[in-house]
mmCIF file of C-alpha atoms and ligand atoms in Angstrom:
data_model
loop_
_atom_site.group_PDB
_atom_site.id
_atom_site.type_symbol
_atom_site.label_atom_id
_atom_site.label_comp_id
_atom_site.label_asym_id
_atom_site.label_seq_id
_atom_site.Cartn_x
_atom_site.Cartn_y
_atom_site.Cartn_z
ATOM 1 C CA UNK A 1 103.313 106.566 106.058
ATOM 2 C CA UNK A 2 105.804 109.604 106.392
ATOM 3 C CA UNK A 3 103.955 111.114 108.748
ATOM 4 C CA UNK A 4 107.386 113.385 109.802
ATOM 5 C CA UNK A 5 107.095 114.678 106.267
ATOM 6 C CA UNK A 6 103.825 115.452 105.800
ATOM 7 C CA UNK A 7 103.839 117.402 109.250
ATOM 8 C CA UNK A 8 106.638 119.160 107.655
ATOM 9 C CA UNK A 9 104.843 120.064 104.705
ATOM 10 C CA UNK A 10 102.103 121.063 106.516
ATOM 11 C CA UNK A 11 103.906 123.674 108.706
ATOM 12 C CA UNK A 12 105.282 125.395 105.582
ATOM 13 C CA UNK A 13 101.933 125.270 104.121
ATOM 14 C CA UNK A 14 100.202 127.051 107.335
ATOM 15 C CA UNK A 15 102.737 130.061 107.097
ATOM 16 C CA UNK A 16 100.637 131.306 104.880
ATOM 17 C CA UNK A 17 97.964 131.813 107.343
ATOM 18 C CA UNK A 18 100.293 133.834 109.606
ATOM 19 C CA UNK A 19 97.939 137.151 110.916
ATOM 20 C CA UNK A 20 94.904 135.514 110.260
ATOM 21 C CA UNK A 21 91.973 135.431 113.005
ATOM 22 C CA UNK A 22 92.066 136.553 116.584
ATOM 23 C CA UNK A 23 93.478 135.461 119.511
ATOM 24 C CA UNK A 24 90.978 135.161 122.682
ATOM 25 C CA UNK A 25 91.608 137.960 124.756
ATOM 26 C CA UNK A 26 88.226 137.751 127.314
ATOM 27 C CA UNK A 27 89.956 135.622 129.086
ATOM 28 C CA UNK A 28 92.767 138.896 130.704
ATOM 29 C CA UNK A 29 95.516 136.125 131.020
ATOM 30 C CA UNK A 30 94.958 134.549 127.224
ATOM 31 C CA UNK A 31 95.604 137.962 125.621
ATOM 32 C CA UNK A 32 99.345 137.963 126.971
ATOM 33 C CA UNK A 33 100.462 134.833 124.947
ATOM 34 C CA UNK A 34 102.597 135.114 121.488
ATOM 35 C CA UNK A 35 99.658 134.651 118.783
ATOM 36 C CA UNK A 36 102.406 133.632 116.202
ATOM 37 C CA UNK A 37 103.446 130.417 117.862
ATOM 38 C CA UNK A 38 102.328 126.744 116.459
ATOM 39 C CA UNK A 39 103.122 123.323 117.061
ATOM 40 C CA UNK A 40 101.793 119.811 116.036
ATOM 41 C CA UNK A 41 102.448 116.804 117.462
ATOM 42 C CA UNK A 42 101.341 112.878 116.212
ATOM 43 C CA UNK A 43 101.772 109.983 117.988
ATOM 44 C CA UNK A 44 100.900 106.524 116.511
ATOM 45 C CA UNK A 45 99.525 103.528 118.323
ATOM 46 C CA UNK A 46 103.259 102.168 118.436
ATOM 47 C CA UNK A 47 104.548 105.406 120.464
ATOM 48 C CA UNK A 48 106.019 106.576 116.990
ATOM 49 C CA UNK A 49 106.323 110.189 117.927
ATOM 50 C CA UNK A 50 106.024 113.150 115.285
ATOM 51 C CA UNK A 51 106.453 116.816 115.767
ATOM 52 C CA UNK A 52 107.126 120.360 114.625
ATOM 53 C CA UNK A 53 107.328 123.724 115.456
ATOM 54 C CA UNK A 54 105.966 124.265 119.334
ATOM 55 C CA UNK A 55 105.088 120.659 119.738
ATOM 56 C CA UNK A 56 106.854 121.054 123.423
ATOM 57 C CA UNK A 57 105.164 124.438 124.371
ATOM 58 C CA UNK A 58 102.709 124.448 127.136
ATOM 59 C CA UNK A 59 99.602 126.346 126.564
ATOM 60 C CA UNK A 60 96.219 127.190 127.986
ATOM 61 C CA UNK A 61 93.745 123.552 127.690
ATOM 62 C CA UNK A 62 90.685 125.413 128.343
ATOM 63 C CA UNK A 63 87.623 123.109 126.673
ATOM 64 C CA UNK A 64 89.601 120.487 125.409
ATOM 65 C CA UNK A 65 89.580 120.011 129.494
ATOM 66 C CA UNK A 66 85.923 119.154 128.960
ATOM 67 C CA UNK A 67 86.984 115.491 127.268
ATOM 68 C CA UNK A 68 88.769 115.284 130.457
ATOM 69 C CA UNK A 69 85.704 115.694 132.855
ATOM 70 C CA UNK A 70 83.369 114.083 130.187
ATOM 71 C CA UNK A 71 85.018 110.821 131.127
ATOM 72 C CA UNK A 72 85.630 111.083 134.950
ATOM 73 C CA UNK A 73 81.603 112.144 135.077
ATOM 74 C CA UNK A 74 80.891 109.245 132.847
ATOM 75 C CA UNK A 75 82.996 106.357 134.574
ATOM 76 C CA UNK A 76 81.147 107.360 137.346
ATOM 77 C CA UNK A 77 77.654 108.180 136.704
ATOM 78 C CA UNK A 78 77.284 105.991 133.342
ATOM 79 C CA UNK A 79 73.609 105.947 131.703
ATOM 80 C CA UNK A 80 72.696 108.306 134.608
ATOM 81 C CA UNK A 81 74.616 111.028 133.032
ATOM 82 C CA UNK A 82 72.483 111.695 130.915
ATOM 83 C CA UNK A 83 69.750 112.765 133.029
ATOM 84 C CA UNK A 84 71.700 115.790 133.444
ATOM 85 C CA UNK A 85 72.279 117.069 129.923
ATOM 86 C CA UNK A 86 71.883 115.762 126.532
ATOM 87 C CA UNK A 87 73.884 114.574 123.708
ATOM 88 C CA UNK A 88 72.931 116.866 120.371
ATOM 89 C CA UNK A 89 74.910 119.203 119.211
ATOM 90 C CA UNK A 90 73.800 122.586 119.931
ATOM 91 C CA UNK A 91 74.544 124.914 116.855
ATOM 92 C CA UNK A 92 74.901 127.837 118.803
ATOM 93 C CA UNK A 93 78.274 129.037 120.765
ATOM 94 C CA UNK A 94 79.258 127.428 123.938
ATOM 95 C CA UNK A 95 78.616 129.948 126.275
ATOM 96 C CA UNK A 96 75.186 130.531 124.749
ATOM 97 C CA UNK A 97 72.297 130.639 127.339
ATOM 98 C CA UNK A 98 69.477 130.450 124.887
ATOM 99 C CA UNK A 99 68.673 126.956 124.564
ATOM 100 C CA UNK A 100 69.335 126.577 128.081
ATOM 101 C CA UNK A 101 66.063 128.354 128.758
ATOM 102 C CA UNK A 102 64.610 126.992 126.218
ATOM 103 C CA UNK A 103 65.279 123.404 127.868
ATOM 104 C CA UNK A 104 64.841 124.274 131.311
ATOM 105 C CA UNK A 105 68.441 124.165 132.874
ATOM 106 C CA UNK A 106 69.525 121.038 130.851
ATOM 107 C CA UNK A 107 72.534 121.876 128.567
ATOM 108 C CA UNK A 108 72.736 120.596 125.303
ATOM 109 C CA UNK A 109 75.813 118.572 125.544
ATOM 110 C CA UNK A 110 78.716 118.161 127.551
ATOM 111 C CA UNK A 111 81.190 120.297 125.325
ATOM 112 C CA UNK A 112 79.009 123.311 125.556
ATOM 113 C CA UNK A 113 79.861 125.434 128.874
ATOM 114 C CA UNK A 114 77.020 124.516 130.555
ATOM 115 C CA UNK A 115 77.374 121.092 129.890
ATOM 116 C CA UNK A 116 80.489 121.296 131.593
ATOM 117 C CA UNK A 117 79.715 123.315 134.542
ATOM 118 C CA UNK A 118 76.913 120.472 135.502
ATOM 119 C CA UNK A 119 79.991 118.157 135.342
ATOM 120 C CA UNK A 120 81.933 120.065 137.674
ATOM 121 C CA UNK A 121 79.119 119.913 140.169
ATOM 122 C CA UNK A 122 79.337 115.963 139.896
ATOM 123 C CA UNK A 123 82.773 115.861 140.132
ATOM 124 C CA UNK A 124 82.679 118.147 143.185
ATOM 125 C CA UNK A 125 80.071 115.892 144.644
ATOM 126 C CA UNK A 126 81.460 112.346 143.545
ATOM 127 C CA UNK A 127 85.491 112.745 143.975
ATOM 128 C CA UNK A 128 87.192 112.344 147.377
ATOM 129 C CA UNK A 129 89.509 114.976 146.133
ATOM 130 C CA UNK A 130 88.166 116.560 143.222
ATOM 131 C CA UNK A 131 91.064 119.658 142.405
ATOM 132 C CA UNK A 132 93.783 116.481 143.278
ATOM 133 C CA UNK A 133 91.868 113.748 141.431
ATOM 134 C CA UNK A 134 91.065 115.759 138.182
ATOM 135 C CA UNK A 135 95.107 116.678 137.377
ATOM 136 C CA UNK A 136 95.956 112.926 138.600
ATOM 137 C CA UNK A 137 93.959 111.750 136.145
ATOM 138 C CA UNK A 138 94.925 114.183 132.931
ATOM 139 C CA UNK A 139 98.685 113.235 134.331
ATOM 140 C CA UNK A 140 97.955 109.385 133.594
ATOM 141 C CA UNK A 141 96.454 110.190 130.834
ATOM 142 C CA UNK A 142 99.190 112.440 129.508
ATOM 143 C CA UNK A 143 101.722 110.218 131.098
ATOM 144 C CA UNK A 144 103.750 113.289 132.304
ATOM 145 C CA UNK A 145 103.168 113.982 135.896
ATOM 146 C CA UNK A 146 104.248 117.931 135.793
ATOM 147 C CA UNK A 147 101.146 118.849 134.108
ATOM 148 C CA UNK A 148 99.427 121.415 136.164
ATOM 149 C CA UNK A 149 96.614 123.726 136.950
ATOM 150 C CA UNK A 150 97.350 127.427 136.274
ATOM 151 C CA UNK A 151 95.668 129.556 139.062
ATOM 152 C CA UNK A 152 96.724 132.658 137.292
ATOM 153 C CA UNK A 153 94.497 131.869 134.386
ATOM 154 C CA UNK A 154 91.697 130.275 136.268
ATOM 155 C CA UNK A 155 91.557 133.180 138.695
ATOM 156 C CA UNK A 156 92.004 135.778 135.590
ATOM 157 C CA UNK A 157 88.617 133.991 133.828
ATOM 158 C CA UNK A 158 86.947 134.215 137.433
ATOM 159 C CA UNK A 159 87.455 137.210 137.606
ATOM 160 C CA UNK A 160 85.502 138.311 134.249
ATOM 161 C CA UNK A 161 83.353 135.338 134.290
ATOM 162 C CA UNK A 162 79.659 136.708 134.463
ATOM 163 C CA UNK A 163 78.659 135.247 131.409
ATOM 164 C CA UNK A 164 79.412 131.880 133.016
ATOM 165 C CA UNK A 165 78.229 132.655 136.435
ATOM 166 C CA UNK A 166 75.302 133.755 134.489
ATOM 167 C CA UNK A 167 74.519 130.024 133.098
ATOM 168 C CA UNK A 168 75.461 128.248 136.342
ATOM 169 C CA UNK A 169 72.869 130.541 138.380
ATOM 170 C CA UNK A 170 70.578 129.375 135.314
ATOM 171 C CA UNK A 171 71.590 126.022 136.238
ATOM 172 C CA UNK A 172 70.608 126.175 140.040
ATOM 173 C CA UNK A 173 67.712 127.696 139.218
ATOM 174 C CA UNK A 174 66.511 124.709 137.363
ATOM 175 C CA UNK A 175 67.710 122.279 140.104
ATOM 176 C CA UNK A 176 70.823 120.989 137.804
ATOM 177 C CA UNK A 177 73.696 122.167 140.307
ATOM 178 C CA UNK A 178 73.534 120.934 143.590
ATOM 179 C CA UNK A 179 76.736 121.987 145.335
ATOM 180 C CA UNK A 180 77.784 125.545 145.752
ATOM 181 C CA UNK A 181 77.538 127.943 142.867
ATOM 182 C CA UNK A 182 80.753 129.195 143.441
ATOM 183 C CA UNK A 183 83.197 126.288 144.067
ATOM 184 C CA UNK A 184 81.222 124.764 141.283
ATOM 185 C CA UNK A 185 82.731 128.106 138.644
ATOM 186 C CA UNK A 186 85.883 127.751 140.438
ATOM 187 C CA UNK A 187 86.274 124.473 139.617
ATOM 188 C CA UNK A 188 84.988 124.658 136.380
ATOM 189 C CA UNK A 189 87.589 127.750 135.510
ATOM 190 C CA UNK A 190 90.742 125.589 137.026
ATOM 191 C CA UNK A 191 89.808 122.568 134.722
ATOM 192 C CA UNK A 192 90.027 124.764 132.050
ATOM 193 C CA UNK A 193 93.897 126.586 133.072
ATOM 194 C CA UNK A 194 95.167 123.184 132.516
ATOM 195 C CA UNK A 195 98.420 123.735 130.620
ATOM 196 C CA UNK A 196 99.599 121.030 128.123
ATOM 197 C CA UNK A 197 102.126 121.225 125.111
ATOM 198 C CA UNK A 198 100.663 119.089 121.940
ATOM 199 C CA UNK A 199 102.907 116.582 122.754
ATOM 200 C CA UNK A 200 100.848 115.545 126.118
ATOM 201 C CA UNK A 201 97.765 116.179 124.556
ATOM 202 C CA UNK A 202 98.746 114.000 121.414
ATOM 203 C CA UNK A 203 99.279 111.335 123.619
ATOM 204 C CA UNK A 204 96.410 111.737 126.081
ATOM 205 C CA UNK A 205 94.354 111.095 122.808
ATOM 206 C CA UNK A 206 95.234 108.281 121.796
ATOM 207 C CA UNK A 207 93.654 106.447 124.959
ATOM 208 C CA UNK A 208 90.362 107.267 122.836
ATOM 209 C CA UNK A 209 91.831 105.827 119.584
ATOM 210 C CA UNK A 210 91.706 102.814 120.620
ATOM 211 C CA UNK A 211 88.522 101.706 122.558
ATOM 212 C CA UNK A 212 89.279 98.185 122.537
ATOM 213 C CA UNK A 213 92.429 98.864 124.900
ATOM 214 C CA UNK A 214 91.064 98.787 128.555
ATOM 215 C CA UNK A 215 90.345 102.305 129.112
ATOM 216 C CA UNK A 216 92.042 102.724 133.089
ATOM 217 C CA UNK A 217 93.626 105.491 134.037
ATOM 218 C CA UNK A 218 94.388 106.328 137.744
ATOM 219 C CA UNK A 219 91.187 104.269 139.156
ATOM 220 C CA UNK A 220 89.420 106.422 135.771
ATOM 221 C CA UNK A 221 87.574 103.052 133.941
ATOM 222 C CA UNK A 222 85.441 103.448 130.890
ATOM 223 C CA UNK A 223 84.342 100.062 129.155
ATOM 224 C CA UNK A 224 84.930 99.818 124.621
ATOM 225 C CA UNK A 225 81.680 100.776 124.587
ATOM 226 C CA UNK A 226 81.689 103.954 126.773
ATOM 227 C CA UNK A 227 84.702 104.983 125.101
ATOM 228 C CA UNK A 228 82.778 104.502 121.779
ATOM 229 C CA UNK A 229 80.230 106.922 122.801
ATOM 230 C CA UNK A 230 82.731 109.497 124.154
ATOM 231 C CA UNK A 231 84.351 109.537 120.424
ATOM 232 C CA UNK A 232 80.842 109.787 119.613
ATOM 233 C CA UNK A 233 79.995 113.059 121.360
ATOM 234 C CA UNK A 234 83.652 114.598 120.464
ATOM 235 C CA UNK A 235 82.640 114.219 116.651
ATOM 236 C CA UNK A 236 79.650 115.353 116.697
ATOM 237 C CA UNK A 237 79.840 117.813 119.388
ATOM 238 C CA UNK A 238 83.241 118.910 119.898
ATOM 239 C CA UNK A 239 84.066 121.693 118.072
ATOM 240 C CA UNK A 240 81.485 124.316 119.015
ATOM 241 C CA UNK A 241 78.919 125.338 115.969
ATOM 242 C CA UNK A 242 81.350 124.605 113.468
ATOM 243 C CA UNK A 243 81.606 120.100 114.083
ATOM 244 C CA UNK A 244 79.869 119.800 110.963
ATOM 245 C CA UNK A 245 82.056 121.998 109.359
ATOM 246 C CA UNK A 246 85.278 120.737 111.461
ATOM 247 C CA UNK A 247 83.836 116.833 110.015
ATOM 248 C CA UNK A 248 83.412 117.825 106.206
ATOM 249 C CA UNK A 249 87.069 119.424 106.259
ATOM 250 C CA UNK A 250 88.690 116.997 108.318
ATOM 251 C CA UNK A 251 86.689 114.331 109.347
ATOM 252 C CA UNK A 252 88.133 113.065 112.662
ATOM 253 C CA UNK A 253 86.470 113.335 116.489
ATOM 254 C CA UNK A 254 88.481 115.725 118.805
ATOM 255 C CA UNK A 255 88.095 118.456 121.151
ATOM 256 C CA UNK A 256 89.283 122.684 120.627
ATOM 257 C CA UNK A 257 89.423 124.982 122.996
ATOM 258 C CA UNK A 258 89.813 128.933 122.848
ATOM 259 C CA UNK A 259 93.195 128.820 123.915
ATOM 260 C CA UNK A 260 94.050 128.147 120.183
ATOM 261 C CA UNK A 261 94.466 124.280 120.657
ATOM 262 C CA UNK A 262 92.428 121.040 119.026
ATOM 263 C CA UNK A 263 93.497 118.313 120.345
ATOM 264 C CA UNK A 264 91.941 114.918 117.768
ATOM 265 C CA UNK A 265 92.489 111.499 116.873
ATOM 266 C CA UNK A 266 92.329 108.936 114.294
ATOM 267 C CA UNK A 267 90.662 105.354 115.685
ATOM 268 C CA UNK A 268 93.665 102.669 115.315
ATOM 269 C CA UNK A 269 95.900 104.889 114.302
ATOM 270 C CA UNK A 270 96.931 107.814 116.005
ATOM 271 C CA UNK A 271 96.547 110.689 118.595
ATOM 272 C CA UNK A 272 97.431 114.522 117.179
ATOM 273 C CA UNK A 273 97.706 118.115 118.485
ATOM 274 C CA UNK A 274 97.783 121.080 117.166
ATOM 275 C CA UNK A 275 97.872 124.857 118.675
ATOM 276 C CA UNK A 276 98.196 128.489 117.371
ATOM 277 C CA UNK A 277 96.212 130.903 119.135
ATOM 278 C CA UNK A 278 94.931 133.010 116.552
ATOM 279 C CA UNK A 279 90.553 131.801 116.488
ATOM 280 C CA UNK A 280 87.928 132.015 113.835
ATOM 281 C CA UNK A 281 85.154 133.529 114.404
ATOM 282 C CA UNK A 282 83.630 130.387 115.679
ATOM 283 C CA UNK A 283 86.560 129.485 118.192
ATOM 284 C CA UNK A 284 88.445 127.368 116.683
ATOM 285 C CA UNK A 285 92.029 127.746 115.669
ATOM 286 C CA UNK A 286 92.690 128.785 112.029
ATOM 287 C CA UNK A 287 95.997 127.531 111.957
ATOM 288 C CA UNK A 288 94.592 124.391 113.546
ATOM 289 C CA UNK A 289 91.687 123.325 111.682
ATOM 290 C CA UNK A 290 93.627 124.011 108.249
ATOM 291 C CA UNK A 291 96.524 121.831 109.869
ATOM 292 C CA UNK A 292 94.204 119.179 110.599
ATOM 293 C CA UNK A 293 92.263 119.503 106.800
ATOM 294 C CA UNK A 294 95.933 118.631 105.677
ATOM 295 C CA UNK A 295 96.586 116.337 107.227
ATOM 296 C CA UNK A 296 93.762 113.770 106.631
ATOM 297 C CA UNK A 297 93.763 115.147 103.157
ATOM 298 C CA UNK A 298 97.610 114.293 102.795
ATOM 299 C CA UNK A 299 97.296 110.987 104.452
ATOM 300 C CA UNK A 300 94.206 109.708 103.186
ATOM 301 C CA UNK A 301 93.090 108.895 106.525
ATOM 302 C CA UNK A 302 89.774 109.744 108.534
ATOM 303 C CA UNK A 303 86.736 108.506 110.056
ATOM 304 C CA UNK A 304 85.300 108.556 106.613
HETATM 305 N N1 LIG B 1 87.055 128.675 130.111
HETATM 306 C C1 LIG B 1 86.478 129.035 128.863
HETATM 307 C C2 LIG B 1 85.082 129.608 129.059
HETATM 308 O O1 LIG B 1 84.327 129.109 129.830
HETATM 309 C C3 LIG B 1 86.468 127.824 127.973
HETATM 310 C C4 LIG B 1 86.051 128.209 126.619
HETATM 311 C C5 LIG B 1 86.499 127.274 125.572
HETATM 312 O O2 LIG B 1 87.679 126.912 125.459
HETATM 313 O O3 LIG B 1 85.628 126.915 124.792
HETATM 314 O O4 LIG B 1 84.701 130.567 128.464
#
């Protein structure tokens, strides 16, 4: 397969789409970045390594984060998870509060905000060092140990975060947070600053490509079958109300966030990024979703 080819012909296919859809801009610090950039990266079981464009740029993780914190919270709590929140996808947008009321205080799924803000209370309450052992972790994953938190962009979404403070109150309310409200949001918003280029995230992926490599990353386990159910949740849930759409275009389990990225893979083959800012009006990246459409189309590989 010439994969370096086909990402080639894919970036001159995507110019196309230059303009289109918006950038996020309720996050203060999101609204300052280029919307014009884009980069995809593949990598291949084998460490074949495949990129264009701004494959190397660092950008804004934000929910693609939530894979991240989906399988510390898992290694840890297993079955018990679930106790917490659910597993369904929700069909409405992830910072929606609706069904939250509707299911007294227990979210959806973990993708969904409040999903993840439940897991940042058990992180808070299970790591010796949660702010330390959350980057460690995405680092081993990544296998690039300059990846980092930006408090610029965490303290920027704090700062306009009602909507989320909003659903975490919800949360407490219902018994479902247990630490403190506000280091809980905090935590939750410096998860989400993490900055990798699609290169990192193109690699952290593929540790979910292959679920019947042993899944241990910095003292992080997950057994086949946990990983299984991970790729699971990502397909079904993880790429807001649009992962039915996202699987009938593309067909492959991954993660976007509203920093423009998706970050996806294909089991036993490969791990692949892609980011451009400019969002649908679900949240997902235009550039990135048609990227993605091509490039299962083009290769004849998916999940399906
Ligand atoms: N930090 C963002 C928020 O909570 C994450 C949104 C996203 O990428 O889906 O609104």
């Amino acid at each position: 397969m010439d994969y370096q080819q086909i990402l080639d012909d894919i970036y001159l296919q995507v110019q196309s789409l230059a303009g289109v859809g918006r950038q996020a801009d309720y996050i203060p610090a999101l609204a300052q970045v280029d919307p014009e950039q884009m980069g995809m990266c593949l990598e291949t079981l084998d460490g074949d390594l495949f990129a264009v464009g701004d494959a190397q740029v660092r950008f804004s993780i934000q929910s693609i984060s939530k894979v991240f914190a989906l399988a510390m919270a898992l290694s840890m709590e297993g079955e018990n998870l679930w106790q917490r929140m659910g597993r369904e996808p929700s069909g409405s947008t992830f910072n929606s509060m609706v069904l939250l009321e509707v299911e007294h205080g227990k979210p959806r799924n973990p993708f969904i905000n409040a999903g993840a803000i439940v897991m940042s209370d058990i992180l808070l309450e299970r790591l010796p060092n949660p702010h330390r052992d959350f980057i460690h972790f995405v680092r081993a994953l990544a296998g690039n140990d300059s990846i980092a938190y930006n408090p610029i962009v965490a303290e920027s979404e704090r700062s306009q975060g009602y909507l989320n403070a909003a659903i975490a109150n919800l949360l407490k309310y219902h018994h479902n947070i247990k630490g403190d409200i506000e280091q809980v949001l905090r935590f939750y918003f410096l998860m989400c600053s993490v900055e990798m280029s699609c290169q990192e995230l193109a690699h952290a992926f593929l540790a979910f490509a292959n679920h019947r490599r042993p899944f241990d990353y910095n003292g992080v386990k997950l057994t086949a079958s946990q990983v299984k159910r991970m790729n699971a949740i990502m397909q079904t849930c993880g790429f807001y109300d649009e992962a039915g759409e996202f699987s009938y275009l593309v067909g492959l389990p991954g993660k976007s966030g509203v920093g423009g990225g998706i970050a996806a893979f294909c089991p036993q083959r490969y791990g692949v990024a892609v980011w451009s800012p400019r969002l649908n009006s679900k949240g997902n990246s235009v550039v990135g979703m048609k990227a993605l459409e091509l490039l299962t189309t083009d290769t004849e590989e998916s999940i399906f």
